[in-house]
Short mmCIF file of C-alpha atoms in Angstrom, two decimals:
data_model
loop_
_atom_site.label_atom_id
_atom_site.label_comp_id
_atom_site.label_asym_id
_atom_site.label_seq_id
_atom_site.Cartn_x
_atom_site.Cartn_y
_atom_site.Cartn_z
CA MET A 207 -82.66 -88.31 2.68
CA LEU A 208 -82.28 -86.67 -0.74
CA LYS A 209 -82.41 -83.18 0.79
CA SER A 210 -79.68 -84.05 3.26
CA LEU A 211 -77.47 -85.37 0.44
CA ALA A 212 -77.89 -82.34 -1.80
CA PRO A 213 -75.08 -80.17 -0.34
CA LYS A 214 -72.72 -83.17 -0.32
CA LEU A 215 -73.49 -83.88 -3.98
CA VAL A 216 -72.78 -80.25 -4.88
CA ILE A 217 -69.47 -80.34 -3.05
CA GLY A 218 -68.56 -83.64 -4.64
CA ALA A 219 -69.33 -82.39 -8.13
CA LEU A 220 -67.72 -78.96 -7.88
CA GLY A 221 -65.00 -79.46 -5.31
CA ILE A 222 -64.80 -77.76 -1.96
CA GLY A 223 -63.06 -74.71 -3.36
CA SER A 224 -65.88 -74.08 -5.84
CA VAL A 225 -68.76 -74.23 -3.39
CA THR A 226 -70.16 -71.04 -1.91
CA ALA A 227 -72.84 -70.59 0.69
CA GLY A 228 -75.21 -69.52 -2.09
CA THR A 229 -74.59 -72.70 -4.05
CA VAL A 230 -75.49 -74.92 -1.11
CA TYR A 231 -78.40 -72.65 -0.13
CA ALA A 232 -80.00 -73.21 -3.53
CA PHE A 233 -80.35 -76.90 -2.68
CA LEU A 234 -81.68 -76.40 0.82
CA PRO A 235 -85.41 -76.33 1.64
CA ASN A 236 -86.86 -72.84 1.18
CA LYS A 237 -88.75 -71.34 4.09
CA TYR A 238 -91.73 -69.00 4.08
CA SER A 239 -89.46 -66.34 5.54
CA HIS A 240 -86.90 -66.74 2.74
CA TYR A 241 -89.50 -66.58 -0.01
CA LEU A 242 -91.32 -63.59 1.49
CA SER A 243 -88.04 -61.74 1.93
CA SER A 244 -87.21 -62.34 -1.75
CA LYS A 245 -90.49 -60.61 -2.61
CA GLY A 246 -89.82 -57.61 -0.38
CA ARG A 247 -92.28 -58.77 2.28
CA ILE A 248 -91.30 -58.24 5.91
CA LEU A 249 -92.41 -60.75 8.53
CA LEU A 250 -93.52 -59.24 11.81
CA THR A 251 -91.32 -60.01 14.78
CA LYS A 252 -92.21 -60.62 18.40
CA GLY A 253 -93.78 -57.60 20.05
CA SER A 254 -94.62 -55.75 16.81
CA SER A 255 -97.46 -53.26 17.22
CA LYS A 256 -98.64 -54.14 13.70
CA PHE A 257 -100.16 -57.40 14.93
CA GLU A 258 -103.04 -55.26 16.17
CA ASP A 259 -103.61 -53.88 12.68
CA LEU A 260 -103.51 -57.37 11.17
CA LYS A 261 -105.87 -58.71 13.82
CA ASN A 262 -108.33 -56.04 12.71
CA LYS A 263 -107.83 -56.96 9.06
CA TYR A 264 -108.44 -60.61 9.98
CA ALA A 265 -111.72 -59.58 11.59
CA SER A 266 -112.90 -57.83 8.44
CA GLU A 267 -111.25 -59.91 5.69
CA GLY A 268 -110.56 -63.32 7.20
CA ASP A 269 -113.06 -65.32 5.14
CA GLY A 270 -111.32 -68.31 3.58
CA LEU A 271 -108.08 -67.69 5.49
CA LEU A 272 -108.99 -68.53 9.08
CA ILE A 273 -106.12 -69.81 11.18
CA THR A 274 -106.29 -72.93 13.32
CA ILE A 275 -105.13 -73.07 16.93
CA ASN A 276 -105.33 -76.33 18.89
CA GLU A 277 -107.23 -77.90 15.98
CA LYS A 278 -109.92 -75.20 16.12
CA GLU A 279 -110.53 -72.59 13.44
CA ILE A 280 -110.63 -69.14 15.03
CA PRO A 281 -113.65 -67.10 13.82
CA LYS A 282 -112.95 -63.67 12.41
CA ASN A 283 -114.19 -61.74 15.42
CA GLU A 284 -112.62 -63.97 18.08
CA LEU A 285 -108.90 -63.81 17.28
CA THR A 286 -106.78 -61.89 19.78
CA LYS A 287 -103.56 -60.05 19.00
CA GLU A 288 -101.67 -62.43 21.28
CA GLN A 289 -103.07 -65.50 19.53
CA LEU A 290 -102.13 -64.11 16.14
CA GLU A 291 -98.60 -63.26 17.22
CA THR A 292 -98.05 -66.72 18.71
CA TRP A 293 -99.42 -68.42 15.59
CA CYS A 294 -97.28 -66.33 13.26
CA LEU A 295 -94.07 -66.95 15.19
CA ALA A 296 -94.79 -70.69 15.12
CA ASN A 297 -95.57 -70.87 11.40
CA SER A 298 -93.36 -68.32 9.66
CA ASN A 299 -90.52 -70.75 9.01
CA ASN A 300 -92.49 -73.61 7.54
CA THR A 301 -91.17 -74.99 4.26
CA PHE A 302 -92.35 -73.04 1.21
CA THR A 303 -93.62 -75.12 -1.72
CA ASN A 304 -95.75 -72.76 -3.81
CA THR A 305 -98.14 -69.84 -3.49
CA LYS A 306 -101.17 -72.14 -3.52
CA ASP A 307 -100.15 -73.55 -0.11
CA LYS A 308 -102.99 -72.45 2.18
CA ASN A 309 -100.78 -72.16 5.24
CA TYR A 310 -98.35 -69.96 3.30
CA GLN A 311 -101.29 -67.79 2.23
CA ARG A 312 -102.30 -67.30 5.87
CA VAL A 313 -98.76 -66.34 6.86
CA SER A 314 -98.55 -63.94 3.92
CA ALA A 315 -101.88 -62.33 4.82
CA TRP A 316 -101.67 -62.12 8.61
CA CYS A 317 -97.98 -62.22 9.56
CA THR A 318 -96.28 -59.65 7.31
CA GLU A 319 -96.16 -55.88 7.37
CA PRO A 320 -99.40 -54.76 5.69
CA LYS A 321 -99.15 -53.61 2.08
CA SER A 322 -101.77 -52.41 -0.35
CA ILE A 323 -102.22 -54.19 -3.67
CA LYS A 324 -100.80 -51.14 -5.47
CA ASP A 325 -97.73 -51.04 -3.22
CA TYR A 326 -97.06 -54.74 -3.72
CA ILE A 327 -97.17 -54.45 -7.51
CA ASP A 328 -94.79 -51.48 -7.40
CA ASN A 329 -92.71 -51.47 -10.60
CA SER A 330 -93.32 -55.05 -11.74
CA LYS A 331 -96.32 -53.89 -13.81
CA THR A 332 -97.56 -50.59 -15.21
CA VAL A 333 -100.69 -49.55 -13.31
CA LEU A 334 -103.24 -47.87 -15.56
CA ASN A 335 -104.38 -44.37 -14.63
CA ASP A 336 -107.74 -44.88 -12.90
CA GLU A 337 -108.63 -41.20 -12.45
CA GLU A 338 -111.50 -39.74 -14.43
CA VAL A 339 -110.87 -36.67 -16.60
CA ASN A 340 -113.16 -33.66 -16.89
CA ALA A 341 -112.45 -32.94 -20.53
CA GLY A 342 -110.80 -34.65 -23.47
CA ASP A 343 -109.75 -38.25 -23.84
CA HIS A 344 -108.52 -40.32 -20.93
CA PRO A 345 -104.69 -40.69 -21.00
CA ASN A 346 -105.07 -44.49 -21.05
CA LYS A 347 -108.22 -44.53 -23.21
CA THR A 348 -106.93 -47.16 -25.66
CA ASP A 349 -105.82 -49.49 -22.85
CA TRP A 350 -109.10 -49.15 -20.94
CA GLU A 351 -111.22 -49.76 -24.04
CA ALA A 352 -109.16 -52.87 -24.79
CA LYS A 353 -109.73 -54.09 -21.23
CA LYS A 354 -113.48 -53.46 -21.55
CA ASP A 355 -113.61 -55.42 -24.80
CA GLU A 356 -111.65 -58.28 -23.24
CA TYR A 357 -114.01 -58.33 -20.25
CA SER A 358 -117.01 -58.63 -22.56
CA LYS A 359 -115.56 -61.86 -23.96
CA LEU A 360 -115.15 -63.63 -20.61
CA LYS A 361 -116.52 -67.17 -20.58
CA THR A 362 -116.07 -67.86 -16.84
CA ASN A 363 -116.95 -65.94 -13.67
CA ASP A 364 -113.61 -65.97 -11.85
CA LEU A 365 -112.48 -62.58 -13.22
CA LEU A 366 -115.77 -60.70 -12.94
CA ILE A 367 -115.74 -57.51 -10.88
CA LYS A 368 -118.42 -55.83 -8.80
CA ALA A 369 -119.95 -52.46 -9.55
CA ILE A 370 -118.82 -49.57 -7.35
CA SER A 371 -121.44 -47.31 -5.81
CA SER A 372 -120.59 -44.53 -3.33
CA SER A 373 -117.04 -45.93 -2.95
CA ALA A 374 -118.34 -49.38 -2.00
CA GLU A 375 -118.83 -52.62 -3.89
CA THR A 376 -122.36 -53.74 -4.68
CA GLY A 377 -123.36 -57.34 -4.09
CA GLU A 378 -123.70 -58.33 -7.73
CA ASP A 379 -120.91 -59.14 -10.18
CA ILE A 380 -121.04 -57.28 -13.47
CA ALA A 381 -121.84 -59.87 -16.12
CA ALA A 382 -119.46 -59.99 -19.07
CA THR A 383 -122.16 -58.69 -21.41
CA ASN A 384 -123.15 -55.85 -19.06
CA LEU A 385 -119.89 -53.92 -18.82
CA ASP A 386 -120.87 -51.07 -21.11
CA GLN A 387 -118.38 -48.43 -19.94
CA ALA A 388 -114.64 -48.55 -19.26
CA SER A 389 -115.26 -46.13 -16.39
CA LYS A 390 -116.78 -49.03 -14.43
CA LEU A 391 -113.47 -50.86 -14.66
CA ARG A 392 -111.59 -47.75 -13.59
CA ALA A 393 -113.89 -47.28 -10.60
CA TRP A 394 -113.28 -50.86 -9.47
CA CYS A 395 -109.52 -50.51 -9.93
CA LYS A 396 -109.43 -47.27 -7.95
CA HIS A 397 -111.45 -48.91 -5.18
CA SER A 398 -109.28 -52.04 -5.09
CA LYS A 399 -105.75 -50.65 -5.30
CA GLU A 400 -105.62 -49.65 -1.63
CA LYS A 401 -107.04 -52.96 -0.41
CA HIS A 402 -104.87 -55.22 1.74
CA PHE A 403 -102.57 -57.45 -0.32
CA LYS A 404 -102.98 -60.93 1.14
CA HIS A 405 -101.15 -63.30 -1.18
CA GLU A 406 -100.45 -63.98 -4.84
CA GLU A 407 -103.50 -66.19 -5.39
CA ASP A 408 -106.02 -63.81 -3.82
CA PRO A 409 -108.96 -63.31 -6.25
CA ARG A 410 -108.98 -59.51 -5.87
CA PHE A 411 -105.25 -59.32 -6.56
CA LEU A 412 -105.55 -61.53 -9.66
CA LYS A 413 -108.44 -59.41 -10.94
CA TYR A 414 -106.42 -56.25 -10.32
CA LEU A 415 -103.52 -57.63 -12.33
CA LYS A 416 -105.90 -58.52 -15.15
CA TRP A 417 -107.93 -55.33 -15.41
CA CYS A 418 -105.85 -52.56 -13.90
CA THR A 419 -102.31 -53.11 -15.19
CA LYS A 420 -100.47 -53.72 -18.42
#
């Protein structure tokens, strides 16, 4: 009831001549599609070939973000491209509330044109140089040392990273007291920046913001 009255209240307060489409729009329910568009995210449309790519990402990264069809969660290795496309088209215009909404997170992860974490951040943050140097000081040495020191003071586990070995993550998190070299942070950042950006609350994304940008 209140939502339906909102445009009328705006018109009543400002007068018909003062009301623009944007004014009324601000009071209307936001949709996933509207929010994603405002963040530069592009929803896939019917027939897009990129559903195949996202189906494959679902198979490898779907843990915690499985979609439900006919009241059944679809396991990572059982989702078809056709199922994903149908689900996305049915859910992309749900009402957006916040980025913690699990259904929004699924739409963000599996129904938009794939982006890497680095590409999503773009110019909103300064990404630290994660390349190693052969001689002399690292160009971001001060920043990386500050990050290492901050890591060593962590009191919880939610921002711990994994060690990188042969371009892959090991199974163990690096304890706060065990991060003895800033190069370990750089290695993790370099490994993570090309990973699939799923949504704003994704643990890897939040860790990347914390340790790899300023």
